[in-house]
Coordinates of C-alpha atoms in Angstrom, one line a residue:
Chain A
M95 CA -29.2 17.1 -38.1
R96 CA -29.0 13.4 -37.3
R97 CA -25.3 13.5 -38.3
I98 CA -24.7 16.3 -35.8
A99 CA -26.6 14.5 -33.0
L100 CA -24.5 11.3 -33.7
F101 CA -21.3 13.4 -33.5
L102 CA -22.3 14.8 -30.2
V103 CA -23.1 11.3 -28.8
V104 CA -19.7 10.0 -30.0
A105 CA -17.9 13.0 -28.6
G106 CA -19.7 12.7 -25.3
T107 CA -18.8 9.0 -25.1
A108 CA -15.2 9.8 -25.8
A109 CA -15.1 12.5 -23.2
G110 CA -16.7 10.0 -20.7
V111 CA -14.0 7.5 -21.4
I112 CA -11.2 10.0 -21.0
A113 CA -12.8 11.2 -17.7
S114 CA -11.4 8.2 -15.9
F115 CA -8.3 9.5 -14.3
A116 CA -8.7 12.1 -17.1
A117 CA -5.9 10.6 -19.2
G118 CA -7.2 7.2 -20.1
A119 CA -4.9 4.3 -20.9
G120 CA -2.2 5.3 -23.2
R121 CA -3.1 9.0 -23.3
A122 CA -0.9 11.6 -21.6
D123 CA -2.2 14.8 -20.3
D124 CA -0.1 17.7 -21.3
Q125 CA -0.4 19.7 -18.1
A126 CA 2.6 19.4 -15.8
A127 CA 2.5 19.4 -12.1
P128 CA 3.9 22.5 -10.3
I129 CA 7.3 22.5 -8.7
F130 CA 8.3 19.2 -10.3
G131 CA 7.0 19.4 -13.9
V132 CA 5.8 15.8 -13.6
K133 CA 3.1 14.8 -16.2
I134 CA 0.7 11.8 -16.3
P135 CA 2.8 9.2 -18.1
P136 CA 1.4 7.8 -21.4
G137 CA 0.1 4.2 -21.2
Y138 CA 0.3 4.0 -17.4
R139 CA -3.0 2.0 -17.2
D140 CA -1.2 -0.8 -19.0
W141 CA 1.6 -1.0 -16.4
K142 CA 2.1 -4.0 -14.1
L143 CA 0.6 -4.1 -10.7
I144 CA 2.8 -3.4 -7.7
S145 CA 0.3 -3.7 -4.9
V146 CA -3.1 -2.5 -3.6
T147 CA -4.2 -0.4 -0.6
H148 CA -7.3 0.3 1.4
E149 CA -7.3 3.7 3.1
E150 CA -9.9 4.0 5.8
G151 CA -10.9 7.1 7.7
D152 CA -11.4 10.3 5.8
F153 CA -10.2 8.7 2.6
N154 CA -12.4 5.6 2.3
Q155 CA -10.6 4.6 -0.9
L156 CA -9.2 1.6 -2.7
R157 CA -5.9 2.2 -4.4
A158 CA -3.6 0.4 -6.8
Q159 CA 0.0 1.1 -7.5
L160 CA 1.3 0.4 -11.0
G161 CA 4.9 0.6 -12.1
N162 CA 6.8 1.0 -15.4
D163 CA 9.2 -1.8 -16.4
I164 CA 12.1 -0.2 -14.6
A165 CA 10.1 0.0 -11.4
I166 CA 8.8 -3.6 -11.6
K167 CA 12.3 -4.9 -12.3
A168 CA 13.7 -3.1 -9.3
Y169 CA 10.9 -4.3 -7.0
R170 CA 11.3 -7.9 -8.1
E171 CA 15.0 -7.8 -7.6
G172 CA 14.7 -6.0 -4.3
K173 CA 16.9 -3.2 -5.6
L174 CA 17.1 0.0 -3.6
P175 CA 17.4 2.9 -4.4
F176 CA 15.2 2.7 -7.4
P177 CA 17.1 3.5 -10.6
D178 CA 16.6 6.7 -12.6
G179 CA 13.7 6.3 -14.9
T180 CA 11.5 4.5 -12.4
I181 CA 7.9 5.7 -12.5
I182 CA 5.2 4.6 -10.0
V183 CA 1.6 5.7 -10.4
A184 CA -1.0 5.3 -7.6
L185 CA -4.6 5.2 -8.7
H186 CA -7.1 6.2 -6.0
W187 CA -10.7 5.3 -6.3
T188 CA -13.7 5.7 -4.1
R189 CA -14.5 2.5 -2.2
V190 CA -18.0 1.4 -3.0
P191 CA -20.0 -1.7 -2.0
S192 CA -20.5 -4.3 -4.7
E193 CA -24.2 -5.0 -4.8
E194 CA -23.9 -8.1 -6.9
D195 CA -21.2 -9.6 -4.8
N196 CA -23.0 -8.8 -1.5
K197 CA -26.3 -10.3 -2.8
V198 CA -24.5 -13.6 -3.1
F199 CA -22.9 -13.4 0.3
G200 CA -26.2 -12.2 1.8
R201 CA -24.5 -9.3 3.6
V202 CA -22.4 -6.2 2.9
Q203 CA -18.8 -7.4 2.8
A204 CA -17.5 -6.7 -0.6
F205 CA -16.2 -3.4 -1.7
V206 CA -14.8 -2.5 -5.1
A207 CA -13.1 0.4 -6.9
G208 CA -15.7 3.1 -7.7
S209 CA -15.0 6.4 -9.4
P210 CA -11.5 7.9 -9.7
V211 CA -10.6 10.4 -7.1
N212 CA -7.0 11.3 -8.0
M213 CA -3.8 9.8 -9.3
Q214 CA -0.3 10.4 -8.0
V215 CA 2.9 9.9 -9.9
M216 CA 6.5 9.5 -8.6
V217 CA 9.3 9.9 -11.1
K218 CA 12.9 9.0 -10.2
D219 CA 15.6 11.3 -11.5
S220 CA 18.4 11.6 -9.0
K221 CA 19.9 14.7 -10.5
K222 CA 16.9 16.7 -11.5
Y223 CA 15.1 16.0 -8.2
A224 CA 18.2 15.8 -5.9
A225 CA 16.5 18.1 -3.3
T226 CA 13.6 15.8 -2.8
G227 CA 15.3 12.4 -2.5
G228 CA 15.6 12.0 -6.2
W229 CA 11.9 11.9 -6.7
G230 CA 9.6 14.2 -8.6
F231 CA 5.9 14.2 -7.6
G232 CA 2.7 14.8 -9.4
D233 CA -0.9 14.8 -8.1
F234 CA -3.7 14.9 -10.7
K235 CA -7.5 15.2 -10.4
D236 CA -9.5 14.7 -13.6
G237 CA -6.2 14.9 -15.5
K238 CA -5.3 18.3 -14.1
P239 CA -2.5 18.9 -11.7
S240 CA -3.2 20.0 -8.2
D241 CA -1.8 23.3 -7.0
E242 CA 1.6 24.2 -5.7
A243 CA 0.6 24.1 -2.0
M244 CA -0.5 20.5 -2.5
H245 CA 2.7 19.6 -4.2
K246 CA 4.7 21.1 -1.3
T247 CA 3.3 18.3 0.9
C248 CA 4.5 15.4 -1.2
F249 CA 8.1 15.1 -0.1
P250 CA 7.6 15.8 3.6
C251 CA 5.0 13.0 3.6
H252 CA 7.4 10.6 1.9
E253 CA 10.5 11.6 3.8
P254 CA 9.8 9.1 6.7
A255 CA 10.1 6.2 4.2
K256 CA 13.7 7.1 3.5
D257 CA 14.9 3.6 4.2
Q258 CA 12.7 2.4 1.3
D259 CA 14.0 5.2 -0.9
F260 CA 11.0 7.3 0.0
V261 CA 8.5 4.8 -1.4
Y262 CA 5.8 3.4 0.9
T263 CA 4.4 0.7 -1.4
R264 CA 5.9 -2.8 -1.2
Y265 CA 5.6 -5.3 -4.0
A266 CA 2.7 -7.7 -3.4
P267 CA 3.7 -11.3 -4.1
Chain B
M222 CA 30.7 -27.0 3.6
R223 CA 30.3 -23.3 3.0
R224 CA 29.5 -23.9 -0.5
I225 CA 26.7 -26.3 0.6
A226 CA 25.4 -23.8 3.1
L227 CA 25.4 -21.1 0.4
F228 CA 23.5 -23.4 -1.9
L229 CA 20.9 -24.0 0.7
V230 CA 20.5 -20.3 1.3
V231 CA 20.0 -19.6 -2.4
A232 CA 17.6 -22.6 -2.8
G233 CA 15.7 -21.4 0.3
T234 CA 15.4 -17.9 -1.1
A235 CA 14.2 -19.2 -4.5
A236 CA 11.6 -21.3 -2.8
G237 CA 10.6 -18.3 -0.8
V238 CA 10.1 -16.2 -3.9
I239 CA 8.1 -19.0 -5.6
A240 CA 6.0 -19.3 -2.5
S241 CA 4.1 -16.2 -3.4
F242 CA 1.0 -17.5 -5.1
A243 CA 3.2 -20.5 -5.6
A244 CA 3.7 -19.9 -9.2
G245 CA 5.6 -16.7 -9.2
A246 CA 5.5 -14.3 -12.2
G247 CA 5.9 -16.2 -15.4
R248 CA 6.0 -19.6 -13.9
A249 CA 3.1 -22.0 -14.4
D250 CA 2.3 -24.7 -11.9
D251 CA 1.6 -28.0 -13.6
Q252 CA -1.2 -29.1 -11.4
A253 CA -4.6 -28.8 -12.9
A254 CA -7.7 -28.0 -11.0
P255 CA -10.3 -30.8 -10.6
I256 CA -13.4 -30.8 -12.8
F257 CA -12.2 -28.1 -15.1
G258 CA -8.5 -28.9 -15.7
V259 CA -7.6 -25.2 -15.3
K260 CA -4.0 -24.5 -14.5
I261 CA -2.2 -21.4 -13.2
P262 CA -1.5 -19.4 -16.4
P263 CA 2.2 -18.6 -17.0
G264 CA 3.1 -14.9 -16.7
Y265 CA -0.1 -13.9 -15.0
R266 CA 1.6 -11.6 -12.6
D267 CA 2.6 -9.4 -15.6
W268 CA -1.0 -9.0 -16.7
K269 CA -2.8 -5.7 -16.7
L270 CA -5.0 -4.6 -13.8
I271 CA -8.8 -5.0 -14.1
S272 CA -9.8 -3.8 -10.6
V273 CA -9.3 -4.2 -6.9
T274 CA -11.5 -5.5 -4.1
H275 CA -11.7 -5.3 -0.4
E276 CA -13.5 -8.2 1.2
E277 CA -14.6 -7.6 4.8
G278 CA -16.0 -10.1 7.3
D279 CA -14.6 -13.6 7.4
F280 CA -12.3 -12.8 4.5
N281 CA -10.5 -9.6 5.6
Q282 CA -8.7 -9.6 2.3
L283 CA -7.4 -7.2 -0.4
R284 CA -7.7 -8.5 -3.9
A285 CA -6.7 -7.6 -7.4
Q286 CA -8.0 -9.0 -10.6
L287 CA -5.7 -9.2 -13.6
G288 CA -6.6 -10.1 -17.2
N289 CA -4.8 -11.4 -20.2
D290 CA -4.8 -9.2 -23.3
I291 CA -8.1 -10.7 -24.6
A292 CA -9.8 -10.0 -21.3
I293 CA -8.5 -6.4 -21.1
K294 CA -9.5 -5.7 -24.7
A295 CA -13.0 -7.0 -24.0
Y296 CA -13.3 -5.0 -20.8
R297 CA -12.2 -1.8 -22.4
E298 CA -14.5 -2.2 -25.4
G299 CA -17.4 -3.2 -23.1
K300 CA -17.8 -6.5 -25.0
L301 CA -20.0 -9.2 -23.5
P302 CA -19.9 -12.1 -23.5
F303 CA -16.1 -12.4 -23.1
P304 CA -14.5 -14.0 -26.1
D305 CA -12.9 -17.5 -25.9
G306 CA -9.4 -17.2 -24.7
T307 CA -10.2 -14.7 -22.0
I308 CA -8.4 -15.5 -18.8
I309 CA -9.0 -13.6 -15.5
V310 CA -7.0 -14.2 -12.4
A311 CA -7.9 -13.0 -8.9
L312 CA -5.1 -12.6 -6.4
H313 CA -6.3 -12.7 -2.8
W314 CA -4.0 -11.4 0.0
T315 CA -4.5 -10.9 3.7
R316 CA -5.3 -7.3 4.5
V317 CA -2.6 -6.0 6.9
P318 CA -2.0 -2.5 8.4
S319 CA 0.8 -0.5 6.9
E320 CA 2.9 0.5 9.9
E321 CA 5.0 3.1 8.0
D322 CA 1.9 4.6 6.4
N323 CA 0.0 4.8 9.6
K324 CA 2.9 6.4 11.5
V325 CA 2.7 9.3 9.1
F326 CA -1.1 9.7 9.5
G327 CA -0.8 9.2 13.3
R328 CA -3.6 6.6 13.3
V329 CA -4.4 3.2 11.8
Q330 CA -6.0 3.8 8.5
A331 CA -3.9 2.3 5.8
F332 CA -4.0 -1.4 4.9
V333 CA -2.0 -3.1 2.3
A334 CA -1.7 -6.5 0.7
G335 CA -0.1 -9.0 3.0
S336 CA 0.7 -12.6 2.4
P337 CA -1.0 -14.6 -0.4
V338 CA -4.1 -16.5 0.6
N339 CA -5.2 -18.1 -2.7
M340 CA -5.6 -17.3 -6.3
Q341 CA -8.5 -18.0 -8.6
V342 CA -8.6 -18.4 -12.4
M343 CA -11.4 -18.1 -14.9
V344 CA -10.8 -19.4 -18.4
K345 CA -13.4 -18.8 -21.2
D346 CA -13.9 -21.7 -23.6
S347 CA -17.5 -21.6 -24.7
K348 CA -17.4 -25.2 -26.0
K349 CA -15.3 -27.0 -23.5
Y350 CA -17.1 -25.4 -20.5
A351 CA -20.6 -25.1 -22.1
A352 CA -22.2 -26.6 -19.0
T353 CA -20.8 -23.8 -16.7
G354 CA -21.6 -20.7 -18.8
G355 CA -18.5 -21.1 -20.9
W356 CA -16.1 -20.7 -18.0
G357 CA -13.6 -23.1 -16.4
F358 CA -12.6 -22.3 -12.9
G359 CA -9.5 -23.0 -10.8
D360 CA -8.7 -22.2 -7.2
F361 CA -5.1 -22.5 -6.0
K362 CA -3.4 -22.3 -2.6
D363 CA 0.4 -22.3 -2.6
G364 CA 0.2 -23.2 -6.2
K365 CA -1.8 -26.4 -5.6
P366 CA -5.4 -26.7 -6.7
S367 CA -8.1 -27.0 -4.1
D368 CA -10.3 -30.1 -4.0
E369 CA -13.2 -31.1 -6.1
A370 CA -15.8 -30.1 -3.5
M371 CA -14.4 -26.6 -3.6
H372 CA -14.6 -26.4 -7.4
K373 CA -18.2 -27.5 -7.3
T374 CA -19.0 -24.2 -5.7
C375 CA -17.5 -22.0 -8.4
F376 CA -20.2 -21.9 -10.9
P377 CA -23.2 -21.7 -8.6
C378 CA -21.5 -18.7 -6.9
H379 CA -20.9 -17.0 -10.3
E380 CA -24.3 -17.9 -11.7
P381 CA -26.2 -14.8 -10.4
A382 CA -23.8 -12.6 -12.4
K383 CA -25.2 -14.1 -15.6
D384 CA -25.9 -10.6 -17.1
Q385 CA -22.2 -9.9 -16.9
D386 CA -21.3 -13.2 -18.4
F387 CA -20.8 -14.7 -14.9
V388 CA -18.0 -12.3 -14.0
Y389 CA -18.4 -10.0 -11.0
T390 CA -15.4 -7.8 -11.5
R391 CA -15.9 -4.6 -13.5
Y392 CA -13.1 -2.6 -15.0
A393 CA -11.8 0.2 -12.8
P394 CA -11.3 3.3 -14.8

């Protein structure tokens, strides 16, 4: 009985860890996004930082964009368009006050990444995704892809950034 | 003459690139911070992401914290205190509106990392820095360490976070 209880605790903890963006570092989720077939790339949480974003308004999120080695190299060399094989992931968290930090400052001024909201993936394949600027898109919540209607909004939203190869994020020095 | 002009342009560009946090990815600045002797660690810009922060008020900054492999391993395993050899860097940028992003949303709601303000480094060496919780601190602007007075404020500010081994930043899932 104790062995079963222990197993449940361990399984519960493992599930909790995976619950992050639902893939966890180094774990790929097998479910592909509609339209594009994009999946959560394995090991994305180990990728290098491109930049960070604060979205106000309805979002109230802190975000970080990470890139695979091809993405980072292209960013650092200022190379556009991004080469095939580029993958950029955007991690979106709730924006929550840091109690410890604010206690030191004596006022509410520090906000940190809270729980994961969703993650978005852009994959460059100029042939496969020729109809959408060479990019395939994926939006995931709890590791599961959003529906087709959601994925139909990806390219139209990125289209105005055509001069930057449809990518909004710039590399933070 | 043209050759000299070209050289100047190239040199200027290189200086511009280095001007980031004044060390650039993979480049270490040789100047050590007062009191602790902490230097900008080589290659820090390639390190993995710990979390991101938005500081309001007088700061108005976006920040990212990166860790070396020892730091990331300890974070992911929930190990406290951090082992000797842990290095955490905090990159502080101005927080600027993203014009392209806001154009799509039709209102000012997206803010991104602007120019570098300063970077801070925490190095764990429980013997060398025994008097300050095992941590050595470094604050750098344009690659140059801040003065001694500034570095005297590091540990007192981190002291309230004793329960987290004097580190405020938590790992973002």
